[in-house]
Amino acid sequence: MPEQVHAFDELATRDGFNRSLRHFKFISRVIGDFEARQNIADILSGCLAEKSIEPRQVLPTLNAILVDKYHYVYRSHNLAEGFDQFDGLASQVGTWKAVDLVVAYFHPELGVVVVNPKNREHWDTVRALKKNELVTVFAGAFAGTNGDKLYDGAISLLITLMEGGKAKTPPALLKGSFVFRKPKPVAPLAPPAPRARKAAAPRAASGKGAAAPAIDYAAVAAAARASTLPLYPTAAQAAAPAAATATAPAPAAAAPMAPAAPSGAPKRMTPMYSIPVTNELFHNGNVEAWKKIIQSYTTKYPNLEVYVFYEGERIHDINTLFKWGKVKHGSAIMIAIVGDDFKDVAKLQRYLKQGASHMFEAFLKGQVGAVLNLF
């Protein structure tokens, strides 16, 4: 089978082998904290914040530990309604002592966001659950669940709350020991020590070079046993708003739910900022001014992105704000900054407000193609 032929391509190079080995070591360490009854969303969020893992490791880790090893019940669901009232949700779910819960939200801008629904701070990263977007909810008890109906019921109840519904907590969910605890930080993996240069070894009498250092395959195999890492769930589950509860992982060959987030630091998004249009019409001149302002900002801060929204929809091409003259005086365009270290947000808002006014021409001066030095 072709997929079997290429199954170990990642291990064919030194970089790929070392990357895989670091992930296996990370999985082994997470299992230790998890078995001490620390919610895996708290563990992963701490690791992402300190940049000791990459965002693309989140999905394999969730599947390896929650689904493959501890057989948590899980369900994928496309939200029927948007929701952002997280204070009450976190307060109610925090009383569910009988069950451990994890939510993976496929954020349309940030990628996968992993949430402990009992941890109010996690919902600040999400900011709002959007209609039709995908969530996967896991429920268990830090051990095998064997498909217990208690966990399936907790998933259904949590989904109802995430869609803005009201539901009374069953008494069975209130009895237990799984109380939210402030997570302890997970120490980052130590970077590999630089190799010391050594003098070339003399050739053996047979004329062949010195033997290559032996790899401790036993240690690698022990770490590998912590995870088989098939992605979850199947494409059919993603399409169905009320997919059936499952206790087995998706087949290894199944397509992933969504593309993995790019490697690097985890992204965060600022609140939405309103930019009022004070010109009679947000015309081509305003569009060009905005493009130059945003270009100046992202040139100064290449790790930050400026997202533009209008009427609840993300605008990927600012030129479309001018087409058909749909953005008129008195309208509001929303922006948000996405990245991991926000800078000059107030200054950016001030420039964009000027760019949406009759004073936009100040940003159109200078040589063609030159980047403005605004920040």
Coordinates of C-alpha atoms in Angstrom, one line a residue:
M1 CA 0.0 0.0 0.0
P2 CA 1.4 3.5 -0.9
E3 CA 0.6 4.9 2.6
Q4 CA 2.6 2.1 4.2
V5 CA 5.6 2.7 1.9
H6 CA 5.8 6.3 3.1
A7 CA 4.7 5.8 6.7
F8 CA 8.3 6.3 8.1
D9 CA 9.5 9.0 5.7
E10 CA 9.6 11.4 8.6
L11 CA 12.3 9.3 10.3
A12 CA 14.5 9.1 7.2
T13 CA 16.4 12.3 8.1
R14 CA 18.2 13.4 11.2
D15 CA 15.9 16.4 11.6
G16 CA 12.8 14.4 11.1
F17 CA 14.0 11.7 13.5
N18 CA 14.9 14.2 16.2
R19 CA 11.6 16.1 15.8
S20 CA 9.7 12.8 16.2
L21 CA 11.8 11.8 19.2
R22 CA 11.1 15.2 20.9
H23 CA 7.4 14.7 20.3
F24 CA 7.5 11.2 21.8
K25 CA 9.4 12.5 24.9
F26 CA 6.8 15.3 25.2
I27 CA 3.9 12.8 25.0
S28 CA 5.6 10.7 27.8
R29 CA 5.9 13.7 30.0
V30 CA 2.3 14.9 29.4
I31 CA 1.0 11.4 30.4
G32 CA 2.7 11.8 33.8
D33 CA 0.9 15.1 34.4
F34 CA -2.3 13.8 33.0
E35 CA -2.3 10.8 35.2
A36 CA -1.9 13.2 38.1
R37 CA -5.3 14.5 37.1
Q38 CA -4.3 17.7 35.3
N39 CA -6.5 18.6 32.4
I40 CA -4.7 18.2 29.2
A41 CA -6.0 21.5 27.8
D42 CA -4.3 23.3 30.7
I43 CA -1.0 21.3 30.0
L44 CA -1.0 22.1 26.3
S45 CA -2.0 25.7 26.7
G46 CA 0.9 26.3 29.1
C47 CA 3.3 24.6 26.7
L48 CA 2.1 26.7 23.7
A49 CA 2.4 29.9 25.8
E50 CA 6.0 29.2 26.6
K51 CA 6.7 28.0 23.1
S52 CA 8.0 24.6 24.2
I53 CA 5.8 22.8 21.6
E54 CA 4.4 23.8 18.2
P55 CA 0.7 24.2 17.5
R56 CA 0.7 21.3 15.0
Q57 CA 1.5 19.0 17.9
V58 CA -1.9 19.7 19.6
L59 CA -4.2 17.4 17.6
P60 CA -1.9 14.4 17.6
T61 CA -1.4 14.8 21.4
L62 CA -5.1 15.0 22.0
N63 CA -5.8 11.9 19.9
A64 CA -2.9 9.9 21.3
I65 CA -3.7 10.5 25.0
L66 CA -7.5 11.1 25.2
V67 CA -8.7 8.8 22.4
D68 CA -6.1 6.1 21.8
K69 CA -4.7 5.6 25.3
Y70 CA -7.5 6.5 27.7
H71 CA -10.5 6.0 25.5
Y72 CA -12.3 9.2 26.2
V73 CA -15.8 9.6 24.7
Y74 CA -15.8 12.3 22.1
R75 CA -18.1 14.0 19.6
S76 CA -17.6 16.4 16.8
H77 CA -20.3 19.0 16.2
N78 CA -20.9 22.0 14.0
L79 CA -22.3 24.8 16.2
A80 CA -25.9 25.7 15.4
E81 CA -25.6 29.2 17.1
G82 CA -22.8 31.6 18.0
F83 CA -22.0 32.2 21.7
D84 CA -19.8 34.5 23.8
Q85 CA -21.3 34.4 27.3
F86 CA -18.6 32.4 28.9
D87 CA -18.8 33.5 32.5
G88 CA -22.0 31.5 33.2
L89 CA -20.8 28.5 31.1
A90 CA -17.5 28.2 32.9
S91 CA -19.3 28.6 36.3
Q92 CA -21.8 25.9 35.6
V93 CA -19.3 23.4 34.0
G94 CA -17.0 24.0 36.9
T95 CA -19.4 22.2 39.2
W96 CA -19.3 19.0 37.1
K97 CA -16.9 17.1 39.4
A98 CA -17.7 13.7 37.9
V99 CA -16.1 14.3 34.5
D100 CA -13.0 15.7 32.9
L101 CA -13.7 17.7 29.8
V102 CA -11.7 19.1 26.9
V103 CA -12.9 21.2 23.9
A104 CA -11.0 21.6 20.6
Y105 CA -12.4 24.6 18.8
F106 CA -11.5 25.0 15.1
H107 CA -11.3 28.8 15.2
P108 CA -11.7 30.3 11.7
E109 CA -8.8 32.7 12.2
L110 CA -6.5 31.1 14.8
G111 CA -6.8 27.4 13.9
V112 CA -7.3 24.8 16.6
V113 CA -7.8 26.3 20.1
V114 CA -7.8 23.7 22.9
V115 CA -9.9 24.6 25.9
N116 CA -10.6 23.3 29.4
P117 CA -14.2 24.5 29.7
K118 CA -13.8 24.8 33.5
N119 CA -11.0 27.3 33.1
R120 CA -12.5 30.7 32.4
E121 CA -9.2 32.1 31.1
H122 CA -9.2 29.6 28.2
W123 CA -12.4 31.1 26.8
D124 CA -10.6 34.5 26.6
T125 CA -8.5 33.1 23.7
V126 CA -11.6 31.9 21.9
R127 CA -13.5 35.2 22.5
A128 CA -16.5 34.0 20.6
L129 CA -17.8 30.7 19.3
K130 CA -19.1 31.2 15.8
K131 CA -22.1 29.6 14.1
N132 CA -21.3 26.6 11.9
E133 CA -17.8 26.2 13.2
L134 CA -16.5 22.9 14.4
V135 CA -15.9 21.8 18.0
T136 CA -14.8 18.4 19.2
V137 CA -15.7 17.7 22.8
F138 CA -13.9 15.0 24.9
A139 CA -15.2 13.6 28.2
G140 CA -13.6 11.1 30.5
A141 CA -12.2 10.5 33.9
F142 CA -8.4 10.3 33.4
A143 CA -8.9 6.6 32.7
G144 CA -10.8 4.3 30.5
T145 CA -14.5 5.2 30.2
N146 CA -15.9 2.2 28.4
G147 CA -18.6 4.4 26.8
D148 CA -20.3 5.3 30.0
K149 CA -23.5 7.2 29.4
L150 CA -22.5 9.8 32.0
Y151 CA -19.8 11.1 29.7
D152 CA -22.0 11.1 26.6
G153 CA -24.6 13.1 28.6
A154 CA -22.0 15.6 29.7
I155 CA -20.9 16.2 26.1
S156 CA -24.5 16.8 25.0
L157 CA -25.1 19.2 27.9
L158 CA -21.9 21.1 27.1
I159 CA -22.8 21.5 23.5
T160 CA -26.2 22.8 24.5
L161 CA -24.5 25.4 26.7
M162 CA -22.0 26.4 24.0
E163 CA -24.9 27.1 21.6
G164 CA -26.5 29.4 24.1
G165 CA -29.1 26.9 25.5
K166 CA -30.1 26.5 29.1
A167 CA -29.9 23.1 30.8
K168 CA -30.0 21.9 34.4
T169 CA -27.0 20.0 35.6
P170 CA -27.9 16.4 36.5
P171 CA -27.0 15.4 40.1
A172 CA -24.8 12.6 38.8
L173 CA -22.4 15.2 37.3
L174 CA -22.0 17.0 40.7
K175 CA -20.4 14.1 42.5
G176 CA -16.8 13.4 42.1
S177 CA -13.2 14.7 42.6
F178 CA -12.4 16.4 39.3
V179 CA -12.3 20.0 40.5
F180 CA -10.5 22.6 38.4
R181 CA -7.1 23.4 39.7
K182 CA -4.8 26.1 38.7
P183 CA -2.4 24.4 36.2
K184 CA 1.2 24.0 37.0
P185 CA 3.7 25.0 34.3
V186 CA 5.2 22.3 32.2
A187 CA 9.0 22.7 31.9
P188 CA 10.1 23.1 28.2
L189 CA 12.1 20.4 26.6
A190 CA 15.8 21.2 26.9
P191 CA 17.4 22.2 23.6
P192 CA 19.9 19.7 22.3
A193 CA 23.5 20.4 23.5
P194 CA 25.8 21.6 20.7
R195 CA 28.1 18.9 19.5
A196 CA 31.8 19.3 20.3
R197 CA 34.1 19.0 17.3
K198 CA 36.3 15.9 17.5
A199 CA 39.4 15.0 15.6
A200 CA 38.8 12.6 12.8
A201 CA 39.0 9.0 14.0
P202 CA 41.7 6.9 12.4
R203 CA 40.5 4.4 9.8
A204 CA 40.2 0.8 10.9
A205 CA 42.8 -1.7 9.6
S206 CA 40.2 -3.0 7.1
G207 CA 40.2 0.4 5.4
K208 CA 36.6 1.2 6.4
G209 CA 35.6 4.3 8.4
A210 CA 34.9 4.3 12.1
A211 CA 31.5 2.8 13.1
A212 CA 28.6 5.3 13.4
P213 CA 27.4 6.0 17.0
A214 CA 24.8 3.5 18.0
I215 CA 21.2 4.8 18.4
D216 CA 19.3 3.6 21.5
Y217 CA 16.4 2.2 19.7
A218 CA 15.0 0.7 22.9
A219 CA 14.6 4.1 24.3
V220 CA 12.9 5.3 21.1
A221 CA 10.5 2.4 21.1
A222 CA 9.6 3.0 24.8
A223 CA 8.8 6.6 24.0
A224 CA 6.9 5.6 20.8
R225 CA 4.6 3.3 22.8
A226 CA 3.1 6.4 24.4
S227 CA 1.5 7.3 21.1
T228 CA 0.4 5.9 17.8
L229 CA -0.9 9.3 16.7
P230 CA -3.7 8.8 14.2
L231 CA -5.5 12.1 13.6
Y232 CA -9.2 12.4 14.6
P233 CA -12.1 12.4 13.7
T234 CA -13.3 11.3 10.2
A235 CA -14.5 13.7 7.5
A236 CA -18.1 12.2 7.9
Q237 CA -18.1 13.3 11.6
A238 CA -17.0 16.8 10.6
A239 CA -19.9 17.2 8.2
A240 CA -22.6 15.9 10.6
P241 CA -23.9 18.5 13.1
A242 CA -24.7 15.7 15.5
A243 CA -22.2 13.0 14.9
A244 CA -22.6 9.8 16.9
T245 CA -20.5 9.4 20.0
A246 CA -17.5 7.2 19.5
T247 CA -15.0 5.7 21.8
A248 CA -12.5 4.5 19.2
P249 CA -10.1 6.6 17.2
A250 CA -10.6 7.4 13.5
P251 CA -8.8 5.1 11.1
A252 CA -5.2 6.2 10.5
A253 CA -5.9 6.8 6.8
A254 CA -8.9 9.2 7.4
A255 CA -8.5 12.8 6.3
P256 CA -7.9 15.2 9.2
M257 CA -10.7 17.5 10.3
A258 CA -8.8 20.7 9.4
P259 CA -5.3 21.6 8.4
A260 CA -2.8 21.7 11.2
A261 CA -1.8 25.1 12.4
P262 CA 1.5 26.3 11.1
S263 CA 4.6 25.7 13.2
G264 CA 5.9 28.5 15.5
A265 CA 4.4 30.5 18.3
P266 CA 0.7 30.1 19.1
K267 CA -1.5 32.9 17.8
R268 CA -3.7 35.1 19.9
M269 CA -6.2 37.7 18.7
T270 CA -7.0 41.1 20.2
P271 CA -10.6 42.2 20.7
M272 CA -12.4 43.6 17.7
Y273 CA -11.7 47.4 17.3
S274 CA -14.3 49.6 15.5
I275 CA -13.0 52.0 12.9
P276 CA -15.8 54.5 11.9
V277 CA -16.0 55.6 8.3
T278 CA -16.2 59.4 8.4
N279 CA -15.7 60.0 4.7
E280 CA -18.8 60.3 2.6
L281 CA -17.9 56.9 1.0
F282 CA -15.1 54.5 1.7
H283 CA -13.8 54.9 -1.8
N284 CA -10.6 53.8 -3.6
G285 CA -8.5 56.5 -2.0
N286 CA -9.5 55.2 1.5
V287 CA -8.7 51.7 0.4
E288 CA -5.2 52.6 -0.8
A289 CA -4.5 54.5 2.4
W290 CA -5.5 51.4 4.5
K291 CA -3.4 49.1 2.4
K292 CA -0.3 51.4 2.9
I293 CA -1.0 51.7 6.7
I294 CA -1.4 48.0 7.1
Q295 CA 1.7 47.3 4.9
S296 CA 3.7 49.7 7.1
Y297 CA 2.5 48.0 10.3
T298 CA 3.2 44.4 9.1
T299 CA 6.6 45.4 7.8
K300 CA 7.5 46.8 11.2
Y301 CA 6.0 43.8 13.0
P302 CA 6.3 40.8 10.6
N303 CA 4.9 38.4 13.3
L304 CA 1.6 40.3 13.5
E305 CA -1.3 40.2 11.1
V306 CA -4.2 42.7 10.7
Y307 CA -7.6 41.1 10.1
V308 CA -10.4 43.2 8.7
F309 CA -14.0 42.5 9.3
Y310 CA -17.2 44.0 7.9
E311 CA -20.7 43.0 8.9
G312 CA -19.4 40.0 10.7
E313 CA -17.4 38.7 7.7
R314 CA -13.7 38.6 7.4
I315 CA -12.5 40.7 4.4
H316 CA -9.5 39.0 2.7
D317 CA -9.2 41.7 0.0
I318 CA -9.7 45.3 1.2
N319 CA -10.5 46.3 -2.4
T320 CA -13.9 44.6 -2.0
L321 CA -14.8 47.3 0.6
F322 CA -14.9 49.8 -2.2
K323 CA -16.7 47.8 -4.8
W324 CA -20.4 48.6 -5.2
G325 CA -19.9 51.4 -2.7
K326 CA -21.3 49.3 0.1
V327 CA -19.3 51.0 2.9
K328 CA -20.7 54.5 3.4
H329 CA -20.4 57.3 5.9
G330 CA -21.4 56.2 9.4
S331 CA -20.5 52.6 8.8
A332 CA -18.0 50.8 11.0
I333 CA -15.2 48.5 9.8
M334 CA -13.8 46.1 12.5
I335 CA -10.2 45.2 12.8
A336 CA -8.2 42.7 15.0
I337 CA -4.5 42.0 15.4
V338 CA -3.4 38.4 15.4
G339 CA 0.0 37.3 16.7
D340 CA 1.8 36.7 20.0
D341 CA 3.3 40.0 21.0
F342 CA 1.1 43.0 20.2
K343 CA 2.6 46.4 19.5
D344 CA 1.4 49.9 18.6
V345 CA -2.3 48.8 18.4
A346 CA -3.6 52.2 19.5
K347 CA -1.4 54.0 16.9
L348 CA -2.6 51.6 14.2
Q349 CA -6.2 52.4 15.1
R350 CA -5.5 56.1 14.9
Y351 CA -4.0 55.9 11.5
L352 CA -6.8 53.7 10.2
K353 CA -9.4 56.1 11.5
Q354 CA -7.6 58.9 9.5
G355 CA -7.4 56.6 6.5
A356 CA -11.2 56.1 6.7
S357 CA -11.8 59.9 6.7
H358 CA -11.5 62.7 4.2
M359 CA -7.8 63.1 5.3
F360 CA -6.7 59.9 3.7
E361 CA -4.5 61.6 1.2
A362 CA -1.7 62.1 3.7
F363 CA -0.9 58.3 3.3
L364 CA -0.8 58.4 -0.5
K365 CA 2.3 60.6 -0.7
G366 CA 5.8 59.3 -1.4
Q367 CA 7.4 57.2 -4.0
V368 CA 5.4 54.5 -5.7
G369 CA 6.0 51.1 -4.0
A370 CA 7.7 52.7 -1.0
V371 CA 6.7 51.4 2.4
L372 CA 5.6 54.2 4.8
N373 CA 7.6 54.6 8.0
L374 CA 4.6 55.0 10.4
F375 CA 5.6 52.8 13.3

